[in-house]
């Protein structure tokens, strides 16, 4: 307690932001999630110094059972960008409940017209990896109206976490007729992952009939050869 008081007193006159951030890190270690100590860190979440913000965000990982700490991090996620967003996301992943994570995803989707923050949320938050809601959100970002990089990132996420073969067959059939050859290439490459060898050959033969891009035709032949081995 004496050291905690001494460090708090130093914060009253210290002006160097790096030193202040280090003091908040030390206070986080000393208080270690003790009830009533979270407020000093929450109060610094909007500090003009990013270093102090990050130190305060990291301190809140010590409060997994504190509703105020978790809701403060949720609010920070919705409003932050860059390194602050990443730091908040890593801590939030450690302490948020499933329902809070789902709520945060909905909030991010409403604000995220590009999709970058949404994809990052699904990538990092463990509880979203098995969430039907998150898979649906990722699937919506695969449509052709979105930029290629976002579509590919969404497809890679689905490739990792969506194990529904029937859903994949529907998705792959749509992707094989996509106007973007890069997406068709991705679809051809992943056909065997979700189908038996016989089913894959049928899909590849069907795709080959309507394909005109020599690179994709070459990929189709290569995949068929691998399946025949």
PDB file of C-alpha atoms in Angstrom:
ATOM      1  CA  UNK A   1       0.000   0.000   0.000  1.00  0.00           C
ATOM      2  CA  UNK A   2       2.829   2.431   0.804  1.00  0.00           C
ATOM      3  CA  UNK A   3       4.458   1.852  -2.568  1.00  0.00           C
ATOM      4  CA  UNK A   4       1.094   2.206  -4.288  1.00  0.00           C
ATOM      5  CA  UNK A   5       0.537   5.562  -2.580  1.00  0.00           C
ATOM      6  CA  UNK A   6       4.062   6.703  -3.421  1.00  0.00           C
ATOM      7  CA  UNK A   7       3.624   5.864  -7.114  1.00  0.00           C
ATOM      8  CA  UNK A   8       0.237   7.569  -7.195  1.00  0.00           C
ATOM      9  CA  UNK A   9       1.824  10.683  -5.659  1.00  0.00           C
ATOM     10  CA  UNK A  10       4.546  10.664  -8.331  1.00  0.00           C
ATOM     11  CA  UNK A  11       1.873  10.626 -11.047  1.00  0.00           C
ATOM     12  CA  UNK A  12       0.647  13.938  -9.628  1.00  0.00           C
ATOM     13  CA  UNK A  13       3.733  15.837 -10.745  1.00  0.00           C
ATOM     14  CA  UNK A  14       5.452  13.577 -13.327  1.00  0.00           C
ATOM     15  CA  UNK A  15       5.285  14.971 -16.891  1.00  0.00           C
ATOM     16  CA  UNK A  16       7.281  12.426 -18.887  1.00  0.00           C
ATOM     17  CA  UNK A  17       4.700  10.216 -20.595  1.00  0.00           C
ATOM     18  CA  UNK A  18       6.961   7.168 -20.848  1.00  0.00           C
ATOM     19  CA  UNK A  19       7.695   7.353 -17.137  1.00  0.00           C
ATOM     20  CA  UNK A  20       3.989   7.732 -16.391  1.00  0.00           C
ATOM     21  CA  UNK A  21       3.180   4.700 -18.546  1.00  0.00           C
ATOM     22  CA  UNK A  22       5.798   2.687 -16.635  1.00  0.00           C
ATOM     23  CA  UNK A  23       4.241   3.786 -13.342  1.00  0.00           C
ATOM     24  CA  UNK A  24       0.817   2.596 -14.492  1.00  0.00           C
ATOM     25  CA  UNK A  25       2.391  -0.744 -15.436  1.00  0.00           C
ATOM     26  CA  UNK A  26       3.879  -0.948 -11.932  1.00  0.00           C
ATOM     27  CA  UNK A  27       0.561  -0.037 -10.334  1.00  0.00           C
ATOM     28  CA  UNK A  28      -1.150  -2.764 -12.343  1.00  0.00           C
ATOM     29  CA  UNK A  29       1.342  -5.275 -10.969  1.00  0.00           C
ATOM     30  CA  UNK A  30       0.942  -4.054  -7.391  1.00  0.00           C
ATOM     31  CA  UNK A  31      -2.857  -3.806  -7.341  1.00  0.00           C
ATOM     32  CA  UNK A  32      -3.266  -7.059  -9.320  1.00  0.00           C
ATOM     33  CA  UNK A  33      -6.994  -6.642  -9.911  1.00  0.00           C
ATOM     34  CA  UNK A  34      -7.948  -5.642  -6.391  1.00  0.00           C
ATOM     35  CA  UNK A  35     -11.553  -4.417  -6.124  1.00  0.00           C
ATOM     36  CA  UNK A  36     -11.886  -0.673  -6.546  1.00  0.00           C
ATOM     37  CA  UNK A  37      -8.510  -0.173  -8.236  1.00  0.00           C
ATOM     38  CA  UNK A  38      -9.772  -0.519 -11.809  1.00  0.00           C
ATOM     39  CA  UNK A  39     -11.010   3.068 -12.009  1.00  0.00           C
ATOM     40  CA  UNK A  40      -7.539   4.613 -12.052  1.00  0.00           C
ATOM     41  CA  UNK A  41      -6.788   2.674 -15.240  1.00  0.00           C
ATOM     42  CA  UNK A  42     -10.197   3.198 -16.862  1.00  0.00           C
ATOM     43  CA  UNK A  43      -9.790   6.948 -16.319  1.00  0.00           C
ATOM     44  CA  UNK A  44      -6.665   6.881 -18.492  1.00  0.00           C
ATOM     45  CA  UNK A  45      -8.167   5.050 -21.474  1.00  0.00           C
ATOM     46  CA  UNK A  46      -8.589   8.362 -23.289  1.00  0.00           C
ATOM     47  CA  UNK A  47      -5.291   9.906 -22.209  1.00  0.00           C
ATOM     48  CA  UNK A  48      -3.589  11.965 -24.916  1.00  0.00           C
ATOM     49  CA  UNK A  49      -0.561   9.649 -24.621  1.00  0.00           C
ATOM     50  CA  UNK A  50      -0.893   6.360 -26.482  1.00  0.00           C
ATOM     51  CA  UNK A  51       1.716   4.787 -24.200  1.00  0.00           C
ATOM     52  CA  UNK A  52      -0.374   5.598 -21.141  1.00  0.00           C
ATOM     53  CA  UNK A  53      -3.498   4.351 -22.901  1.00  0.00           C
ATOM     54  CA  UNK A  54      -1.816   1.033 -23.731  1.00  0.00           C
ATOM     55  CA  UNK A  55      -0.469   0.606 -20.202  1.00  0.00           C
ATOM     56  CA  UNK A  56      -3.961   1.225 -18.808  1.00  0.00           C
ATOM     57  CA  UNK A  57      -5.562  -1.163 -21.301  1.00  0.00           C
ATOM     58  CA  UNK A  58      -3.098  -3.912 -20.400  1.00  0.00           C
ATOM     59  CA  UNK A  59      -3.778  -3.312 -16.705  1.00  0.00           C
ATOM     60  CA  UNK A  60      -7.445  -4.173 -17.210  1.00  0.00           C
ATOM     61  CA  UNK A  61      -6.603  -7.796 -17.992  1.00  0.00           C
ATOM     62  CA  UNK A  62      -6.366  -8.152 -14.212  1.00  0.00           C
ATOM     63  CA  UNK A  63     -10.130  -7.552 -13.878  1.00  0.00           C
ATOM     64  CA  UNK A  64     -11.821 -10.483 -15.686  1.00  0.00           C
ATOM     65  CA  UNK A  65     -14.786 -10.482 -13.317  1.00  0.00           C
ATOM     66  CA  UNK A  66     -15.316  -6.732 -13.386  1.00  0.00           C
ATOM     67  CA  UNK A  67     -18.245  -5.597 -15.552  1.00  0.00           C
ATOM     68  CA  UNK A  68     -17.012  -1.995 -15.622  1.00  0.00           C
ATOM     69  CA  UNK A  69     -13.567  -3.012 -16.883  1.00  0.00           C
ATOM     70  CA  UNK A  70     -15.000  -5.257 -19.597  1.00  0.00           C
ATOM     71  CA  UNK A  71     -17.553  -2.693 -20.802  1.00  0.00           C
ATOM     72  CA  UNK A  72     -14.843  -0.016 -20.874  1.00  0.00           C
ATOM     73  CA  UNK A  73     -12.700  -2.207 -23.103  1.00  0.00           C
ATOM     74  CA  UNK A  74     -15.685  -2.929 -25.332  1.00  0.00           C
ATOM     75  CA  UNK A  75     -16.319   0.788 -25.753  1.00  0.00           C
ATOM     76  CA  UNK A  76     -12.623   1.333 -26.480  1.00  0.00           C
ATOM     77  CA  UNK A  77     -12.687  -1.313 -29.215  1.00  0.00           C
ATOM     78  CA  UNK A  78     -15.596   0.368 -30.955  1.00  0.00           C
ATOM     79  CA  UNK A  79     -13.827   3.737 -31.016  1.00  0.00           C
ATOM     80  CA  UNK A  80     -10.135   2.924 -31.494  1.00  0.00           C
ATOM     81  CA  UNK A  81      -7.804   2.272 -34.423  1.00  0.00           C
ATOM     82  CA  UNK A  82      -4.269   1.054 -35.034  1.00  0.00           C
ATOM     83  CA  UNK A  83      -2.080  -0.013 -32.125  1.00  0.00           C
ATOM     84  CA  UNK A  84      -4.672   0.992 -29.543  1.00  0.00           C
ATOM     85  CA  UNK A  85      -7.261  -1.213 -31.239  1.00  0.00           C
ATOM     86  CA  UNK A  86      -4.810  -4.140 -31.353  1.00  0.00           C
ATOM     87  CA  UNK A  87      -3.807  -3.782 -27.705  1.00  0.00           C
ATOM     88  CA  UNK A  88      -7.442  -3.542 -26.628  1.00  0.00           C
ATOM     89  CA  UNK A  89      -8.393  -6.534 -28.747  1.00  0.00           C
ATOM     90  CA  UNK A  90      -5.720  -8.758 -27.207  1.00  0.00           C
ATOM     91  CA  UNK A  91      -6.791  -7.869 -23.651  1.00  0.00           C
ATOM     92  CA  UNK A  92     -10.499  -8.100 -24.466  1.00  0.00           C
ATOM     93  CA  UNK A  93      -9.953 -11.610 -25.808  1.00  0.00           C
ATOM     94  CA  UNK A  94      -8.679 -12.641 -22.378  1.00  0.00           C
ATOM     95  CA  UNK A  95     -11.529 -11.332 -20.236  1.00  0.00           C
ATOM     96  CA  UNK A  96     -14.729 -10.841 -22.271  1.00  0.00           C
ATOM     97  CA  UNK A  97     -17.675 -13.223 -22.019  1.00  0.00           C
ATOM     98  CA  UNK A  98     -19.236 -14.918 -25.046  1.00  0.00           C
ATOM     99  CA  UNK A  99     -22.295 -12.646 -25.024  1.00  0.00           C
ATOM    100  CA  UNK A 100     -20.100  -9.539 -24.738  1.00  0.00           C
ATOM    101  CA  UNK A 101     -17.975 -10.666 -27.675  1.00  0.00           C
ATOM    102  CA  UNK A 102     -21.081 -11.265 -29.801  1.00  0.00           C
ATOM    103  CA  UNK A 103     -22.392  -7.819 -28.864  1.00  0.00           C
ATOM    104  CA  UNK A 104     -19.048  -6.221 -29.760  1.00  0.00           C
ATOM    105  CA  UNK A 105     -19.043  -7.948 -33.138  1.00  0.00           C
ATOM    106  CA  UNK A 106     -22.478  -6.529 -33.912  1.00  0.00           C
ATOM    107  CA  UNK A 107     -21.284  -3.061 -32.892  1.00  0.00           C
ATOM    108  CA  UNK A 108     -18.160  -3.264 -35.051  1.00  0.00           C
ATOM    109  CA  UNK A 109     -20.094  -4.515 -38.091  1.00  0.00           C
ATOM    110  CA  UNK A 110     -22.486  -1.557 -37.890  1.00  0.00           C
ATOM    111  CA  UNK A 111     -19.551   0.887 -38.004  1.00  0.00           C
ATOM    112  CA  UNK A 112     -17.095  -0.981 -40.234  1.00  0.00           C
ATOM    113  CA  UNK A 113     -17.903  -0.259 -43.882  1.00  0.00           C
ATOM    114  CA  UNK A 114     -14.577  -1.645 -45.163  1.00  0.00           C
ATOM    115  CA  UNK A 115     -14.434  -4.826 -43.104  1.00  0.00           C
ATOM    116  CA  UNK A 116     -10.865  -4.653 -41.767  1.00  0.00           C
ATOM    117  CA  UNK A 117     -11.808  -4.330 -38.098  1.00  0.00           C
ATOM    118  CA  UNK A 118     -14.499  -6.981 -38.431  1.00  0.00           C
ATOM    119  CA  UNK A 119     -12.066  -9.480 -39.945  1.00  0.00           C
ATOM    120  CA  UNK A 120      -9.484  -8.736 -37.268  1.00  0.00           C
ATOM    121  CA  UNK A 121     -12.084  -9.237 -34.540  1.00  0.00           C
ATOM    122  CA  UNK A 122     -13.023 -12.670 -35.881  1.00  0.00           C
ATOM    123  CA  UNK A 123      -9.354 -13.604 -36.304  1.00  0.00           C
ATOM    124  CA  UNK A 124      -8.353 -12.764 -32.738  1.00  0.00           C
ATOM    125  CA  UNK A 125     -11.370 -13.388 -30.493  1.00  0.00           C
ATOM    126  CA  UNK A 126     -11.311 -17.091 -29.698  1.00  0.00           C
ATOM    127  CA  UNK A 127     -15.000 -17.376 -28.888  1.00  0.00           C
ATOM    128  CA  UNK A 128     -15.934 -16.150 -32.382  1.00  0.00           C
ATOM    129  CA  UNK A 129     -14.161 -19.073 -34.055  1.00  0.00           C
ATOM    130  CA  UNK A 130     -17.130 -21.325 -33.310  1.00  0.00           C
ATOM    131  CA  UNK A 131     -19.804 -18.650 -33.506  1.00  0.00           C
ATOM    132  CA  UNK A 132     -22.437 -19.101 -36.209  1.00  0.00           C
ATOM    133  CA  UNK A 133     -23.055 -15.370 -36.106  1.00  0.00           C
ATOM    134  CA  UNK A 134     -19.372 -14.649 -36.803  1.00  0.00           C
ATOM    135  CA  UNK A 135     -19.285 -17.172 -39.649  1.00  0.00           C
ATOM    136  CA  UNK A 136     -22.332 -15.512 -41.187  1.00  0.00           C
ATOM    137  CA  UNK A 137     -20.680 -12.102 -40.908  1.00  0.00           C
ATOM    138  CA  UNK A 138     -17.502 -13.412 -42.551  1.00  0.00           C
ATOM    139  CA  UNK A 139     -19.572 -15.012 -45.299  1.00  0.00           C
ATOM    140  CA  UNK A 140     -21.243 -11.692 -46.057  1.00  0.00           C
ATOM    141  CA  UNK A 141     -17.819 -10.146 -46.682  1.00  0.00           C
ATOM    142  CA  UNK A 142     -17.077 -12.709 -49.414  1.00  0.00           C
ATOM    143  CA  UNK A 143     -19.603 -11.218 -51.841  1.00  0.00           C
ATOM    144  CA  UNK A 144     -18.272  -9.634 -55.039  1.00  0.00           C
ATOM    145  CA  UNK A 145     -19.171  -6.069 -54.032  1.00  0.00           C
ATOM    146  CA  UNK A 146     -16.320  -6.097 -51.498  1.00  0.00           C
ATOM    147  CA  UNK A 147     -12.626  -5.482 -52.303  1.00  0.00           C
ATOM    148  CA  UNK A 148     -10.612  -8.587 -53.185  1.00  0.00           C
ATOM    149  CA  UNK A 149      -8.339  -8.405 -50.107  1.00  0.00           C
ATOM    150  CA  UNK A 150     -11.338  -8.347 -47.764  1.00  0.00           C
ATOM    151  CA  UNK A 151     -13.023 -11.187 -49.644  1.00  0.00           C
ATOM    152  CA  UNK A 152      -9.900 -13.338 -49.540  1.00  0.00           C
ATOM    153  CA  UNK A 153      -9.382 -12.623 -45.851  1.00  0.00           C
ATOM    154  CA  UNK A 154     -12.989 -13.611 -45.134  1.00  0.00           C
ATOM    155  CA  UNK A 155     -12.580 -16.798 -47.162  1.00  0.00           C
ATOM    156  CA  UNK A 156      -9.416 -17.723 -45.274  1.00  0.00           C
ATOM    157  CA  UNK A 157     -11.265 -17.251 -41.985  1.00  0.00           C
ATOM    158  CA  UNK A 158     -14.107 -19.450 -43.184  1.00  0.00           C
ATOM    159  CA  UNK A 159     -11.563 -21.983 -44.409  1.00  0.00           C
ATOM    160  CA  UNK A 160     -10.228 -22.197 -40.843  1.00  0.00           C
ATOM    161  CA  UNK A 161     -13.454 -22.247 -38.868  1.00  0.00           C
ATOM    162  CA  UNK A 162     -16.435 -23.260 -41.021  1.00  0.00           C
ATOM    163  CA  UNK A 163     -16.613 -27.068 -41.135  1.00  0.00           C
ATOM    164  CA  UNK A 164     -20.071 -27.354 -42.698  1.00  0.00           C
ATOM    165  CA  UNK A 165     -19.452 -29.201 -45.998  1.00  0.00           C
ATOM    166  CA  UNK A 166     -22.937 -28.504 -47.363  1.00  0.00           C
ATOM    167  CA  UNK A 167     -22.470 -24.780 -46.821  1.00  0.00           C
ATOM    168  CA  UNK A 168     -19.067 -24.986 -48.468  1.00  0.00           C
ATOM    169  CA  UNK A 169     -20.465 -26.722 -51.551  1.00  0.00           C
ATOM    170  CA  UNK A 170     -22.968 -23.917 -52.032  1.00  0.00           C
ATOM    171  CA  UNK A 171     -20.258 -21.320 -51.453  1.00  0.00           C
ATOM    172  CA  UNK A 172     -17.748 -22.950 -53.817  1.00  0.00           C
ATOM    173  CA  UNK A 173     -20.308 -23.258 -56.620  1.00  0.00           C
ATOM    174  CA  UNK A 174     -20.927 -19.527 -56.376  1.00  0.00           C
ATOM    175  CA  UNK A 175     -17.217 -18.708 -56.206  1.00  0.00           C
ATOM    176  CA  UNK A 176     -16.417 -20.789 -59.279  1.00  0.00           C
ATOM    177  CA  UNK A 177     -18.511 -18.410 -61.393  1.00  0.00           C
ATOM    178  CA  UNK A 178     -17.215 -15.249 -59.708  1.00  0.00           C
ATOM    179  CA  UNK A 179     -16.199 -12.405 -62.065  1.00  0.00           C
ATOM    180  CA  UNK A 180     -12.838 -12.054 -60.280  1.00  0.00           C
ATOM    181  CA  UNK A 181     -10.384 -14.717 -61.555  1.00  0.00           C
ATOM    182  CA  UNK A 182      -8.434 -14.559 -58.280  1.00  0.00           C
ATOM    183  CA  UNK A 183     -11.522 -15.723 -56.412  1.00  0.00           C
ATOM    184  CA  UNK A 184     -12.170 -18.502 -58.941  1.00  0.00           C
ATOM    185  CA  UNK A 185      -8.536 -19.574 -58.548  1.00  0.00           C
ATOM    186  CA  UNK A 186      -8.968 -19.705 -54.758  1.00  0.00           C
ATOM    187  CA  UNK A 187     -12.147 -21.768 -55.139  1.00  0.00           C
ATOM    188  CA  UNK A 188     -10.516 -24.330 -57.445  1.00  0.00           C
ATOM    189  CA  UNK A 189      -7.577 -24.708 -55.099  1.00  0.00           C
ATOM    190  CA  UNK A 190      -9.864 -25.430 -52.124  1.00  0.00           C
ATOM    191  CA  UNK A 191     -12.390 -27.793 -53.741  1.00  0.00           C
ATOM    192  CA  UNK A 192     -10.667 -30.978 -52.450  1.00  0.00           C
ATOM    193  CA  UNK A 193     -10.661 -29.665 -48.895  1.00  0.00           C
ATOM    194  CA  UNK A 194     -14.431 -29.971 -48.643  1.00  0.00           C
ATOM    195  CA  UNK A 195     -15.231 -32.819 -51.041  1.00  0.00           C
ATOM    196  CA  UNK A 196     -14.278 -36.403 -51.715  1.00  0.00           C
ATOM    197  CA  UNK A 197     -12.005 -37.082 -54.696  1.00  0.00           C
ATOM    198  CA  UNK A 198     -14.961 -38.169 -56.846  1.00  0.00           C
ATOM    199  CA  UNK A 199     -17.051 -35.135 -55.888  1.00  0.00           C
ATOM    200  CA  UNK A 200     -14.094 -32.852 -56.500  1.00  0.00           C
ATOM    201  CA  UNK A 201     -13.564 -34.207 -60.020  1.00  0.00           C
ATOM    202  CA  UNK A 202     -17.220 -33.549 -60.862  1.00  0.00           C
ATOM    203  CA  UNK A 203     -16.970 -29.963 -59.614  1.00  0.00           C
ATOM    204  CA  UNK A 204     -13.679 -29.363 -61.411  1.00  0.00           C
ATOM    205  CA  UNK A 205     -15.014 -30.741 -64.705  1.00  0.00           C
ATOM    206  CA  UNK A 206     -18.046 -28.480 -64.407  1.00  0.00           C
ATOM    207  CA  UNK A 207     -15.841 -25.466 -63.671  1.00  0.00           C
ATOM    208  CA  UNK A 208     -13.564 -26.294 -66.593  1.00  0.00           C
ATOM    209  CA  UNK A 209     -16.401 -26.106 -69.101  1.00  0.00           C
ATOM    210  CA  UNK A 210     -17.135 -22.469 -68.308  1.00  0.00           C
ATOM    211  CA  UNK A 211     -13.597 -21.303 -67.502  1.00  0.00           C
ATOM    212  CA  UNK A 212     -11.611 -19.172 -69.973  1.00  0.00           C
ATOM    213  CA  UNK A 213      -8.641 -18.009 -67.893  1.00  0.00           C
ATOM    214  CA  UNK A 214      -5.561 -20.141 -68.806  1.00  0.00           C
ATOM    215  CA  UNK A 215      -4.105 -19.829 -65.297  1.00  0.00           C
ATOM    216  CA  UNK A 216      -7.233 -21.261 -63.731  1.00  0.00           C
ATOM    217  CA  UNK A 217      -7.532 -23.977 -66.373  1.00  0.00           C
ATOM    218  CA  UNK A 218      -3.961 -24.973 -65.557  1.00  0.00           C
ATOM    219  CA  UNK A 219      -4.825 -25.045 -61.844  1.00  0.00           C
ATOM    220  CA  UNK A 220      -7.872 -27.236 -62.557  1.00  0.00           C
ATOM    221  CA  UNK A 221      -5.711 -29.733 -64.450  1.00  0.00           C
ATOM    222  CA  UNK A 222      -3.133 -29.711 -61.679  1.00  0.00           C
ATOM    223  CA  UNK A 223      -5.719 -30.388 -58.968  1.00  0.00           C
ATOM    224  CA  UNK A 224      -7.269 -33.176 -61.038  1.00  0.00           C
ATOM    225  CA  UNK A 225      -3.865 -34.799 -61.494  1.00  0.00           C
ATOM    226  CA  UNK A 226      -3.220 -34.687 -57.752  1.00  0.00           C
ATOM    227  CA  UNK A 227      -6.610 -36.267 -57.070  1.00  0.00           C
ATOM    228  CA  UNK A 228      -5.912 -39.038 -59.576  1.00  0.00           C
ATOM    229  CA  UNK A 229      -2.722 -40.096 -57.809  1.00  0.00           C
TER     230      UNK A 229
END
